[in-house]
Amino acid sequence: MAVGNGVTGKLTPLQVMADAPVIPVIVLSDVAHAVPLARALVAGGVRMLEVTLRTPAALACIEAIAREVPEAVAGAGTVRSAADAQAAAKAGARFAVSPGYTHAVGKACRELGLPLLPGVATGSEIMMAQEDGYTALKFFPAMQAGGLAMLKAWQGPFGDVKFCPTGGMTPANAADFLALANVVCVGGSWLTPADAVAQGDWARITQLAREAVALRA
Ligand code: 3PG
């Protein structure tokens, strides 16, 4: 991975996770917000951006970031099917995040060369993802599915797996998760509050990103 003005080349899932302590989970309904939002996050030191496929504008937002913000790496979140993965790759997404795991999504991402962070919440799901070669996983929904205690329990049987807990992460609890040996980063929506995006308060988002980067001592 070349790091300078931009992140070039193909990434591994672990590189996606290790770039910053937090992967922002972004919901955008207006494509006009995509580029300034991405620039604001990059200015705060956060480059791996998960744009969720939850709005009609999502793919256009990924496309705009990929085209206009080379310092950022646009990824797609909420990837639930092979078709989602294909659409995301076509739009320029350089990684994918899924809320759960299916072999079909794993296979599609492998065929596309799209690094995937598969979502898991149980041991069986971890084993399914591992069977397909995935060892850098999203733990979702982290707080609801067992939080810190669950991650600690997984350190025994799944000591070779790394996690990005997502769901219920906050600036107050993120450091406790990041302190675990099997946690590389966390995911969260708090870096991109809907009101700040709507108001175009990019300075606030840059500040939130800066604070997130400082979470890792
Ligand atoms: C999501 O899917 O929306 C993410 O898990 C974000 O969750 P959060 O809003 O609790 O950070």
Tab-separated table of C-alpha atoms and ligand atoms in Angstrom:
chain	number	residue	atom	x	y	z
A	1	MET	CA	0.000	0.000	0.000
A	2	ALA	CA	1.481	3.316	-1.001
A	3	VAL	CA	0.673	6.034	1.455
A	4	GLY	CA	1.146	9.623	0.460
A	5	ASN	CA	-1.454	11.785	-1.110
A	6	GLY	CA	-3.546	8.728	-1.709
A	7	VAL	CA	-3.837	5.029	-1.064
A	8	THR	CA	-3.055	3.187	-4.253
A	9	GLY	CA	-3.145	-0.452	-5.223
A	10	LYS	CA	-5.253	-3.327	-4.051
A	11	LEU	CA	-5.889	-3.469	-0.341
A	12	THR	CA	-6.244	-6.457	1.932
A	13	PRO	CA	-9.151	-6.487	4.401
A	14	LEU	CA	-6.616	-6.085	7.203
A	15	GLN	CA	-5.140	-2.979	5.568
A	16	VAL	CA	-8.632	-1.515	5.334
A	17	MET	CA	-9.099	-2.132	9.048
A	18	ALA	CA	-5.648	-0.967	10.147
A	19	ASP	CA	-5.589	2.415	8.416
A	20	ALA	CA	-7.350	4.310	11.229
A	21	PRO	CA	-8.943	3.372	14.556
A	22	VAL	CA	-12.425	4.046	13.186
A	23	ILE	CA	-14.184	3.226	9.918
A	24	PRO	CA	-17.012	5.730	9.561
A	25	VAL	CA	-20.367	4.195	8.666
A	26	ILE	CA	-21.859	6.769	6.318
A	27	VAL	CA	-25.444	7.229	5.176
A	28	LEU	CA	-25.845	9.782	2.393
A	29	SER	CA	-29.015	10.739	0.630
A	30	ASP	CA	-27.649	13.671	-1.369
A	31	VAL	CA	-24.782	13.101	-3.773
A	32	ALA	CA	-23.750	16.743	-3.351
A	33	HIS	CA	-22.630	15.899	0.189
A	34	ALA	CA	-20.334	13.037	-0.777
A	35	VAL	CA	-17.202	14.886	-1.879
A	36	PRO	CA	-17.105	17.561	0.851
A	37	LEU	CA	-17.835	14.904	3.471
A	38	ALA	CA	-15.028	12.686	2.208
A	39	ARG	CA	-12.638	15.628	2.164
A	40	ALA	CA	-13.625	16.557	5.716
A	41	LEU	CA	-12.920	13.033	6.960
A	42	VAL	CA	-9.602	12.854	5.132
A	43	ALA	CA	-8.622	16.224	6.625
A	44	GLY	CA	-9.148	14.644	10.041
A	45	GLY	CA	-7.012	11.612	9.160
A	46	VAL	CA	-9.735	9.097	8.240
A	47	ARG	CA	-9.432	7.688	4.725
A	48	MET	CA	-11.321	4.376	4.663
A	49	LEU	CA	-14.928	5.432	4.148
A	50	GLU	CA	-17.834	2.986	4.327
A	51	VAL	CA	-20.729	4.413	2.334
A	52	THR	CA	-23.760	2.247	3.084
A	53	LEU	CA	-25.925	1.003	0.231
A	54	ARG	CA	-29.050	2.130	2.051
A	55	THR	CA	-30.082	5.089	-0.036
A	56	PRO	CA	-30.767	5.575	-3.735
A	57	ALA	CA	-27.825	7.999	-3.830
A	58	ALA	CA	-25.270	5.622	-2.316
A	59	LEU	CA	-23.675	4.308	-5.512
A	60	ALA	CA	-23.433	7.796	-7.011
A	61	CYS	CA	-21.788	8.961	-3.779
A	62	ILE	CA	-19.188	6.177	-3.985
A	63	GLU	CA	-18.567	7.086	-7.609
A	64	ALA	CA	-18.100	10.770	-6.769
A	65	ILE	CA	-15.669	10.064	-3.923
A	66	ALA	CA	-13.696	7.576	-6.013
A	67	ARG	CA	-13.431	10.090	-8.841
A	68	GLU	CA	-12.840	13.323	-6.947
A	69	VAL	CA	-11.147	12.454	-3.670
A	70	PRO	CA	-8.083	10.334	-4.442
A	71	GLU	CA	-6.838	10.718	-0.871
A	72	ALA	CA	-9.856	8.739	0.327
A	73	VAL	CA	-10.736	5.096	-0.223
A	74	ALA	CA	-14.440	4.734	-0.922
A	75	GLY	CA	-15.956	1.467	0.238
A	76	ALA	CA	-19.474	0.113	0.198
A	77	GLY	CA	-21.352	-0.908	3.325
A	78	THR	CA	-24.560	-2.898	3.740
A	79	VAL	CA	-23.487	-5.261	0.950
A	80	ARG	CA	-26.033	-8.083	1.215
A	81	SER	CA	-25.831	-9.850	-2.147
A	82	ALA	CA	-23.563	-10.604	-5.066
A	83	ALA	CA	-25.438	-7.951	-7.033
A	84	ASP	CA	-24.676	-5.360	-4.341
A	85	ALA	CA	-20.990	-6.282	-4.513
A	86	GLN	CA	-20.961	-6.014	-8.304
A	87	ALA	CA	-22.723	-2.634	-8.265
A	88	ALA	CA	-20.335	-1.363	-5.588
A	89	ALA	CA	-17.243	-2.451	-7.528
A	90	LYS	CA	-18.623	-0.893	-10.697
A	91	ALA	CA	-19.133	2.390	-8.862
A	92	GLY	CA	-15.486	2.361	-7.785
A	93	ALA	CA	-15.730	0.915	-4.288
A	94	ARG	CA	-12.361	-0.458	-3.167
A	95	PHE	CA	-13.671	-2.489	-0.276
A	96	ALA	CA	-16.985	-3.916	0.916
A	97	VAL	CA	-18.542	-4.407	4.320
A	98	SER	CA	-21.483	-6.742	4.890
A	99	PRO	CA	-23.834	-6.862	7.886
A	100	GLY	CA	-23.824	-10.680	7.804
A	101	TYR	CA	-22.093	-13.378	5.790
A	102	THR	CA	-23.100	-15.677	2.957
A	103	HIS	CA	-20.859	-17.777	0.749
A	104	ALA	CA	-22.412	-16.012	-2.259
A	105	VAL	CA	-21.281	-12.591	-1.066
A	106	GLY	CA	-17.838	-13.943	-0.216
A	107	LYS	CA	-17.511	-15.588	-3.628
A	108	ALA	CA	-18.673	-12.475	-5.497
A	109	CYS	CA	-16.175	-10.277	-3.675
A	110	ARG	CA	-13.341	-12.727	-4.331
A	111	GLU	CA	-14.221	-12.822	-8.045
A	112	LEU	CA	-14.330	-9.034	-8.154
A	113	GLY	CA	-11.059	-8.680	-6.242
A	114	LEU	CA	-12.968	-6.602	-3.707
A	115	PRO	CA	-11.625	-6.854	-0.156
A	116	LEU	CA	-14.546	-7.794	2.101
A	117	LEU	CA	-15.094	-7.318	5.806
A	118	PRO	CA	-17.789	-9.920	6.429
A	119	GLY	CA	-20.224	-9.287	9.267
A	120	VAL	CA	-20.425	-11.967	11.953
A	121	ALA	CA	-22.139	-12.315	15.311
A	122	THR	CA	-21.671	-16.007	16.157
A	123	GLY	CA	-18.978	-18.667	16.181
A	124	SER	CA	-20.647	-20.491	13.299
A	125	GLU	CA	-20.556	-17.366	11.159
A	126	ILE	CA	-16.877	-16.843	11.967
A	127	MET	CA	-16.214	-20.447	10.905
A	128	MET	CA	-18.130	-19.986	7.640
A	129	ALA	CA	-16.183	-16.837	6.810
A	130	GLN	CA	-12.889	-18.531	7.752
A	131	GLU	CA	-13.728	-21.479	5.501
A	132	ASP	CA	-13.818	-18.994	2.643
A	133	GLY	CA	-10.512	-17.404	3.618
A	134	TYR	CA	-11.765	-14.398	5.576
A	135	THR	CA	-9.976	-13.679	8.837
A	136	ALA	CA	-10.555	-9.924	9.231
A	137	LEU	CA	-14.208	-9.611	10.174
A	138	LYS	CA	-16.777	-7.063	11.256
A	139	PHE	CA	-18.471	-7.951	14.563
A	140	PHE	CA	-22.030	-6.707	14.120
A	141	PRO	CA	-24.062	-5.575	15.956
A	142	ALA	CA	-21.273	-5.440	18.507
A	143	MET	CA	-22.950	-4.003	21.582
A	144	GLN	CA	-26.182	-5.879	21.099
A	145	ALA	CA	-24.426	-9.199	20.380
A	146	GLY	CA	-22.170	-9.332	23.430
A	147	GLY	CA	-19.732	-6.427	23.216
A	148	LEU	CA	-16.367	-6.658	24.944
A	149	ALA	CA	-17.169	-9.916	26.705
A	150	MET	CA	-17.948	-11.643	23.414
A	151	LEU	CA	-14.709	-10.464	21.808
A	152	LYS	CA	-12.743	-11.668	24.837
A	153	ALA	CA	-14.458	-15.063	24.657
A	154	TRP	CA	-13.559	-15.381	20.973
A	155	GLN	CA	-9.850	-14.806	21.704
A	156	GLY	CA	-9.555	-18.450	22.747
A	157	PRO	CA	-11.060	-20.454	19.878
A	158	PHE	CA	-10.621	-17.747	17.236
A	159	GLY	CA	-7.245	-16.350	18.247
A	160	ASP	CA	-6.227	-15.937	14.608
A	161	VAL	CA	-9.198	-13.724	13.714
A	162	LYS	CA	-9.233	-9.924	13.834
A	163	PHE	CA	-12.379	-7.868	14.331
A	164	CYS	CA	-13.901	-4.487	13.619
A	165	PRO	CA	-16.746	-4.206	16.147
A	166	THR	CA	-19.551	-2.056	14.785
A	167	GLY	CA	-22.957	-1.142	16.186
A	168	GLY	CA	-23.241	0.871	19.380
A	169	MET	CA	-19.673	2.177	19.262
A	170	THR	CA	-19.184	5.657	20.735
A	171	PRO	CA	-16.233	7.928	21.503
A	172	ALA	CA	-16.714	6.849	25.129
A	173	ASN	CA	-16.528	3.071	24.636
A	174	ALA	CA	-14.339	2.752	21.519
A	175	ALA	CA	-11.016	2.883	23.390
A	176	ASP	CA	-11.976	-0.157	25.504
A	177	PHE	CA	-12.617	-2.138	22.313
A	178	LEU	CA	-9.451	-0.904	20.613
A	179	ALA	CA	-7.434	-2.092	23.606
A	180	LEU	CA	-8.337	-5.738	22.866
A	181	ALA	CA	-5.697	-7.768	21.030
A	182	ASN	CA	-8.226	-9.082	18.512
A	183	VAL	CA	-9.667	-5.653	17.638
A	184	VAL	CA	-7.973	-3.657	14.882
A	185	CYS	CA	-10.505	-0.853	14.509
A	186	VAL	CA	-14.135	-0.088	15.257
A	187	GLY	CA	-16.916	1.043	12.941
A	188	GLY	CA	-19.396	3.741	13.801
A	189	SER	CA	-21.766	6.345	12.528
A	190	TRP	CA	-20.835	8.977	15.106
A	191	LEU	CA	-18.242	10.626	12.859
A	192	THR	CA	-20.916	11.708	10.407
A	193	PRO	CA	-23.939	12.969	12.353
A	194	ALA	CA	-26.954	13.472	10.100
A	195	ASP	CA	-27.426	17.078	11.221
A	196	ALA	CA	-23.795	17.998	10.516
A	197	VAL	CA	-24.059	16.466	7.042
A	198	ALA	CA	-27.363	18.219	6.331
A	199	GLN	CA	-25.957	21.565	7.447
A	200	GLY	CA	-22.661	21.089	5.627
A	201	ASP	CA	-20.804	21.459	8.920
A	202	TRP	CA	-17.643	19.880	7.546
A	203	ALA	CA	-15.423	21.433	10.209
A	204	ARG	CA	-17.317	19.500	12.875
A	205	ILE	CA	-16.823	16.272	10.937
A	206	THR	CA	-13.095	16.939	10.548
A	207	GLN	CA	-12.894	17.500	14.298
A	208	LEU	CA	-14.768	14.244	15.009
A	209	ALA	CA	-12.388	12.413	12.682
A	210	ARG	CA	-9.360	13.928	14.437
A	211	GLU	CA	-10.708	12.805	17.794
A	212	ALA	CA	-11.341	9.332	16.398
A	213	VAL	CA	-7.760	9.066	15.119
A	214	ALA	CA	-6.506	10.044	18.573
A	215	LEU	CA	-8.397	7.112	20.132
A	216	ARG	CA	-5.484	4.829	19.386
A	217	ALA	CA	-2.706	5.813	21.743
B	1	3PG	C1	-24.929	0.570	11.092
B	1	3PG	O1	-25.095	-0.460	10.469
B	1	3PG	O2	-25.681	1.551	11.013
B	1	3PG	C2	-23.700	0.620	11.883
B	1	3PG	O3	-23.578	-0.507	12.649
B	1	3PG	C3	-23.554	1.835	12.694
B	1	3PG	O4	-24.044	1.640	13.937
B	1	3PG	P1	-23.974	2.841	14.936
B	1	3PG	O5	-24.929	3.885	14.452
B	1	3PG	O6	-24.385	2.237	16.258
B	1	3PG	O7	-22.553	3.345	14.945
